[in-house]
């Protein structure tokens, strides 16, 4: 089981990018993280081959358990990457606000602000490369996994419903967001332009990032429960079987439930990128108001 798990981890699309990225962070900071992510992406090129090999497994219980393992590793590593990206972005926001306040109170010079803000922008650009690669790989993985699982489910139920796509999930998410929008403040209540850029705008980003972080933490908690259930089922089966069987029994319904997180992961990575771009725009506008142009 451990050998097979390591094989799937090393050949998983998102898993490869995440493992490569974290290895890069440990050795060379964010620039190393991007290089590691690219290396992981190369490993991810074998993802289609891995799914094809799973489809060739004749024993249904082993085949379904193999799907479950691969999905679990993909989603767990994508979630870990998302948490790292969200926390990094929150850190960049906090550092920028410290810089802004220090310049406003004249505790640093404009030259100091210029230098340190350039470092923040460079770090956020590197972060964008990493999350962009992860989003591309996750989208491809979702497409491949959905097609493979659809074929698997159709073996026993040709009339089964299609699995949800990213676009369907996007429509549902946008509809929820529209229904949650509050009434805008009256024009006379809006704060001055500088205040919107330096305080209100970044606070809005922070709230969005906090909401995303809560969503990702819930994903991680759910994935942890599933992993514990898998391990418990594998232990029970190992005790009861006289053969070297290491695949826990998995149903089609359980596979569909686990797959359900794939489209959401693609959308979460898109949302993180959207807030990263928005943050940079607000920071640049703020710097321009303060007489500094780093664009």
Coordinates of C-alpha atoms in Angstrom, one line a residue:
X1 CA 0.0 0.0 0.0
X2 CA 2.8 2.4 0.9
X3 CA 4.7 1.7 -2.3
X4 CA 1.6 2.2 -4.4
X5 CA 0.7 5.3 -2.5
X6 CA 4.2 6.8 -3.2
X7 CA 3.8 6.0 -6.9
X8 CA 0.5 7.8 -7.1
X9 CA 1.9 10.8 -5.1
X10 CA 4.9 11.1 -7.4
X11 CA 2.8 10.9 -10.5
X12 CA -0.2 13.0 -9.5
X13 CA -0.7 16.3 -11.3
X14 CA -1.5 18.6 -8.4
X15 CA 0.3 16.5 -6.0
X16 CA 3.5 16.7 -8.0
X17 CA 3.3 20.5 -8.2
X18 CA 2.6 20.9 -4.5
X19 CA 5.3 18.6 -3.3
X20 CA 7.8 20.2 -5.7
X21 CA 6.7 23.7 -4.5
X22 CA 7.1 22.9 -0.8
X23 CA 10.5 21.3 -1.5
X24 CA 11.5 24.6 -3.2
X25 CA 10.3 26.7 -0.3
X26 CA 12.3 24.7 2.1
X27 CA 15.6 25.1 0.2
X28 CA 15.4 28.4 -1.7
X29 CA 12.4 30.5 -0.8
X30 CA 9.6 31.5 -3.2
X31 CA 11.9 31.5 -6.3
X32 CA 12.8 27.9 -5.5
X33 CA 9.1 27.2 -4.9
X34 CA 8.3 28.2 -8.5
X35 CA 11.1 26.1 -9.8
X36 CA 9.9 23.2 -7.7
X37 CA 6.4 23.7 -9.0
X38 CA 7.5 23.5 -12.6
X39 CA 9.4 20.3 -11.8
X40 CA 6.3 18.9 -10.1
X41 CA 4.3 19.8 -13.2
X42 CA 6.6 17.5 -15.3
X43 CA 5.7 14.7 -13.0
X44 CA 2.1 15.6 -13.4
X45 CA 2.3 14.8 -17.1
X46 CA 2.0 11.1 -16.2
X47 CA -1.4 11.6 -14.6
X48 CA -3.3 10.3 -17.6
X49 CA -1.1 7.2 -17.7
X50 CA -1.9 6.6 -14.0
X51 CA -5.6 6.8 -14.5
X52 CA -5.3 4.4 -17.5
X53 CA -3.5 1.9 -15.4
X54 CA -6.2 2.1 -12.7
X55 CA -8.9 1.4 -15.3
X56 CA -7.0 -1.8 -16.3
X57 CA -7.3 -3.3 -12.8
X58 CA -9.7 -6.2 -13.1
X59 CA -10.7 -6.6 -9.4
X60 CA -13.4 -3.9 -8.8
X61 CA -12.6 -3.5 -5.1
X62 CA -8.9 -2.8 -5.8
X63 CA -9.8 -0.6 -8.8
X64 CA -12.2 1.6 -6.8
X65 CA -9.8 1.7 -3.8
X66 CA -7.1 2.9 -6.2
X67 CA -9.3 5.7 -7.4
X68 CA -10.0 6.7 -3.8
X69 CA -6.3 6.8 -3.0
X70 CA -5.4 8.9 -6.0
X71 CA -8.3 11.3 -5.4
X72 CA -7.4 11.7 -1.7
X73 CA -3.8 12.5 -2.4
X74 CA -4.7 15.0 -5.2
X75 CA -7.2 16.9 -3.0
X76 CA -5.1 16.8 0.2
X77 CA -2.1 18.3 -1.5
X78 CA -4.1 20.9 -3.4
X79 CA -5.7 21.9 -0.1
X80 CA -2.2 22.2 1.5
X81 CA -1.0 24.4 -1.4
X82 CA -4.1 26.6 -1.1
X83 CA -3.5 27.1 2.7
X84 CA 0.1 28.1 2.0
X85 CA -1.0 30.5 -0.7
X86 CA -3.7 32.1 1.4
X87 CA -1.4 32.5 4.4
X88 CA 1.4 34.0 2.3
X89 CA -1.0 36.5 0.7
X90 CA -2.4 37.6 4.1
X91 CA 1.2 38.1 5.2
X92 CA 2.0 40.3 2.2
X93 CA -1.1 42.4 2.9
X94 CA 0.0 42.9 6.5
X95 CA 3.6 43.8 5.5
X96 CA 2.3 46.3 3.0
X97 CA 0.1 48.0 5.5
X98 CA 3.0 48.2 7.9
X99 CA 5.0 49.9 5.2
X100 CA 2.2 52.3 4.3
X101 CA 1.8 53.3 8.0
X102 CA 5.5 53.7 8.5
X103 CA 5.8 56.0 5.5
X104 CA 2.8 58.0 6.6
X105 CA 4.3 58.5 10.0
X106 CA 7.7 59.3 8.5
X107 CA 9.4 56.4 10.2
X108 CA 10.9 55.3 6.9
X109 CA 12.0 57.2 3.8
X110 CA 10.3 57.0 0.4
X111 CA 13.4 55.2 -0.8
X112 CA 13.0 52.5 1.9
X113 CA 9.3 52.2 1.0
X114 CA 10.2 51.9 -2.7
X115 CA 12.7 49.1 -2.0
X116 CA 10.6 47.0 0.4
X117 CA 7.4 47.4 -1.7
X118 CA 9.2 46.2 -4.7
X119 CA 10.2 43.1 -2.7
X120 CA 6.5 42.5 -1.8
X121 CA 5.4 42.9 -5.4
X122 CA 8.1 40.4 -6.6
X123 CA 7.0 37.9 -3.9
X124 CA 3.3 38.2 -5.0
X125 CA 4.3 37.8 -8.6
X126 CA 6.1 34.5 -7.7
X127 CA 3.1 33.4 -5.7
X128 CA 0.9 34.0 -8.8
X129 CA 3.1 31.7 -10.9
X130 CA 2.7 28.9 -8.3
X131 CA -1.0 29.2 -7.9
X132 CA -1.5 29.6 -11.6
X133 CA 0.4 26.4 -12.3
X134 CA -1.6 24.6 -9.7
X135 CA -4.9 25.8 -11.1
X136 CA -4.0 24.7 -14.6
X137 CA -2.9 21.3 -13.4
X138 CA -6.0 20.9 -11.2
X139 CA -8.3 21.8 -14.1
X140 CA -6.7 19.2 -16.3
X141 CA -6.8 16.6 -13.5
X142 CA -10.5 17.3 -12.9
X143 CA -11.2 16.8 -16.6
X144 CA -9.3 13.5 -16.7
X145 CA -10.7 12.2 -13.4
X146 CA -14.3 13.1 -14.3
X147 CA -14.0 11.2 -17.6
X148 CA -12.4 8.2 -16.0
X149 CA -14.9 8.0 -13.2
X150 CA -17.8 8.5 -15.6
X151 CA -16.6 5.4 -17.5
X152 CA -16.2 3.5 -14.2
X153 CA -19.7 4.3 -13.1
X154 CA -21.3 3.6 -16.5
X155 CA -20.0 0.0 -16.3
X156 CA -22.7 -0.9 -13.8
X157 CA -25.2 1.9 -14.5
X158 CA -25.2 3.1 -18.1
X159 CA -27.9 5.6 -17.4
X160 CA -26.1 7.3 -14.5
X161 CA -26.1 11.1 -14.3
X162 CA -23.1 13.1 -15.5
X163 CA -20.7 14.2 -12.8
X164 CA -20.7 18.0 -12.1
X165 CA -18.3 20.1 -14.2
X166 CA -16.3 23.2 -13.2
X167 CA -18.6 25.4 -15.2
X168 CA -21.7 24.0 -13.5
X169 CA -20.1 24.6 -10.1
X170 CA -19.0 28.1 -11.1
X171 CA -22.6 28.9 -12.0
X172 CA -23.9 27.7 -8.7
X173 CA -21.2 29.6 -6.8
X174 CA -21.9 32.9 -8.7
X175 CA -25.6 32.5 -8.0
X176 CA -24.9 32.1 -4.3
X177 CA -22.6 35.1 -4.2
X178 CA -25.2 37.3 -6.0
X179 CA -27.9 36.3 -3.5
X180 CA -25.5 37.2 -0.6
X181 CA -24.7 40.7 -1.9
X182 CA -25.8 43.3 0.5
X183 CA -27.4 46.6 -0.5
X184 CA -24.7 49.2 -1.4
X185 CA -24.2 52.3 0.8
X186 CA -25.7 55.5 -0.5
X187 CA -23.3 57.7 -2.4
X188 CA -23.0 60.3 0.4
X189 CA -21.8 57.5 2.7
X190 CA -18.9 56.4 0.6
X191 CA -15.4 57.2 2.0
X192 CA -12.9 59.4 0.1
X193 CA -10.9 57.7 -2.7
X194 CA -7.7 57.5 -0.7
X195 CA -9.4 55.9 2.2
X196 CA -11.1 53.3 0.0
X197 CA -7.8 52.3 -1.5
X198 CA -5.7 52.3 1.7
X199 CA -8.2 50.9 4.2
X200 CA -11.5 49.8 2.8
X201 CA -10.1 48.0 -0.3
X202 CA -7.6 45.9 1.6
X203 CA -10.1 45.1 4.3
X204 CA -12.4 43.8 1.6
X205 CA -9.6 41.5 0.3
X206 CA -8.8 40.4 3.8
X207 CA -12.5 39.4 4.4
X208 CA -12.6 37.5 1.1
X209 CA -9.3 35.7 2.0
X210 CA -10.7 34.8 5.4
X211 CA -13.8 33.3 3.9
X212 CA -11.7 31.3 1.4
X213 CA -9.4 30.1 4.3
X214 CA -12.5 28.9 6.3
X215 CA -13.7 27.0 3.2
X216 CA -10.3 25.4 2.7
X217 CA -9.9 24.5 6.3
X218 CA -13.3 22.8 6.2
X219 CA -12.1 20.8 3.1
X220 CA -9.0 19.7 5.0
X221 CA -11.1 18.6 8.0
X222 CA -13.3 16.6 5.7
X223 CA -10.3 15.0 4.0
X224 CA -8.7 14.1 7.3
X225 CA -11.9 12.2 8.3
X226 CA -11.9 10.4 5.0
X227 CA -8.3 9.4 5.4
X228 CA -9.0 8.0 8.9
X229 CA -12.0 6.0 7.6
X230 CA -9.8 4.6 4.8
X231 CA -7.1 3.5 7.3
X232 CA -9.6 2.0 9.6
X233 CA -11.3 0.0 6.8
X234 CA -7.9 -1.2 5.5
X235 CA -6.9 -2.4 9.0
X236 CA -10.2 -4.3 9.4
X237 CA -9.9 -5.9 6.0
X238 CA -6.3 -6.9 6.6
X239 CA -7.2 -8.7 9.8
X240 CA -10.1 -10.6 8.2
X241 CA -8.4 -11.6 5.0
X242 CA -6.0 -14.5 4.6
X243 CA -4.6 -12.8 1.4
X244 CA -2.4 -9.8 1.0
X245 CA -5.3 -7.5 0.2
X246 CA -4.7 -3.9 0.9
X247 CA -7.6 -2.1 -0.8
X248 CA -10.5 -1.0 1.4
X249 CA -14.0 -1.5 0.0
X250 CA -15.2 1.6 -1.8
X251 CA -18.6 2.2 -3.4
X252 CA -19.4 4.3 -6.5
X253 CA -21.4 6.6 -4.3
X254 CA -18.3 7.2 -2.1
X255 CA -16.2 7.9 -5.1
X256 CA -18.6 10.5 -6.4
X257 CA -18.8 12.2 -3.0
X258 CA -15.0 12.4 -2.9
X259 CA -14.7 13.6 -6.5
X260 CA -17.1 16.4 -5.7
X261 CA -14.3 18.5 -4.3
X262 CA -12.4 18.6 -7.6
X263 CA -14.4 21.4 -9.3
X264 CA -14.4 23.4 -6.1
X265 CA -10.6 23.2 -5.9
X266 CA -10.3 24.7 -9.4
X267 CA -12.7 27.5 -8.4
X268 CA -10.9 28.1 -5.1
X269 CA -7.5 28.5 -6.9
X270 CA -9.2 30.9 -9.3
X271 CA -10.6 32.9 -6.3
X272 CA -7.2 33.1 -4.7
X273 CA -5.7 34.4 -7.9
X274 CA -8.5 37.0 -8.2
X275 CA -7.7 38.3 -4.7
X276 CA -4.0 38.4 -5.4
X277 CA -4.5 40.5 -8.5
X278 CA -7.0 42.8 -6.7
X279 CA -4.5 43.2 -3.8
X280 CA -1.8 44.3 -6.2
X281 CA -4.1 46.8 -7.9
X282 CA -5.0 48.4 -4.5
X283 CA -1.4 48.5 -3.4
X284 CA -0.3 50.2 -6.7
X285 CA -3.2 52.7 -6.4
X286 CA -2.2 53.4 -2.8
X287 CA 1.4 53.9 -3.7
X288 CA 0.4 56.3 -6.5
X289 CA -1.7 58.4 -4.1
X290 CA 1.3 58.6 -1.9
X291 CA 3.5 59.7 -4.7
X292 CA 5.3 56.4 -5.4
X293 CA 5.2 54.6 -8.7
X294 CA 6.4 51.0 -8.6
X295 CA 4.4 49.6 -11.6

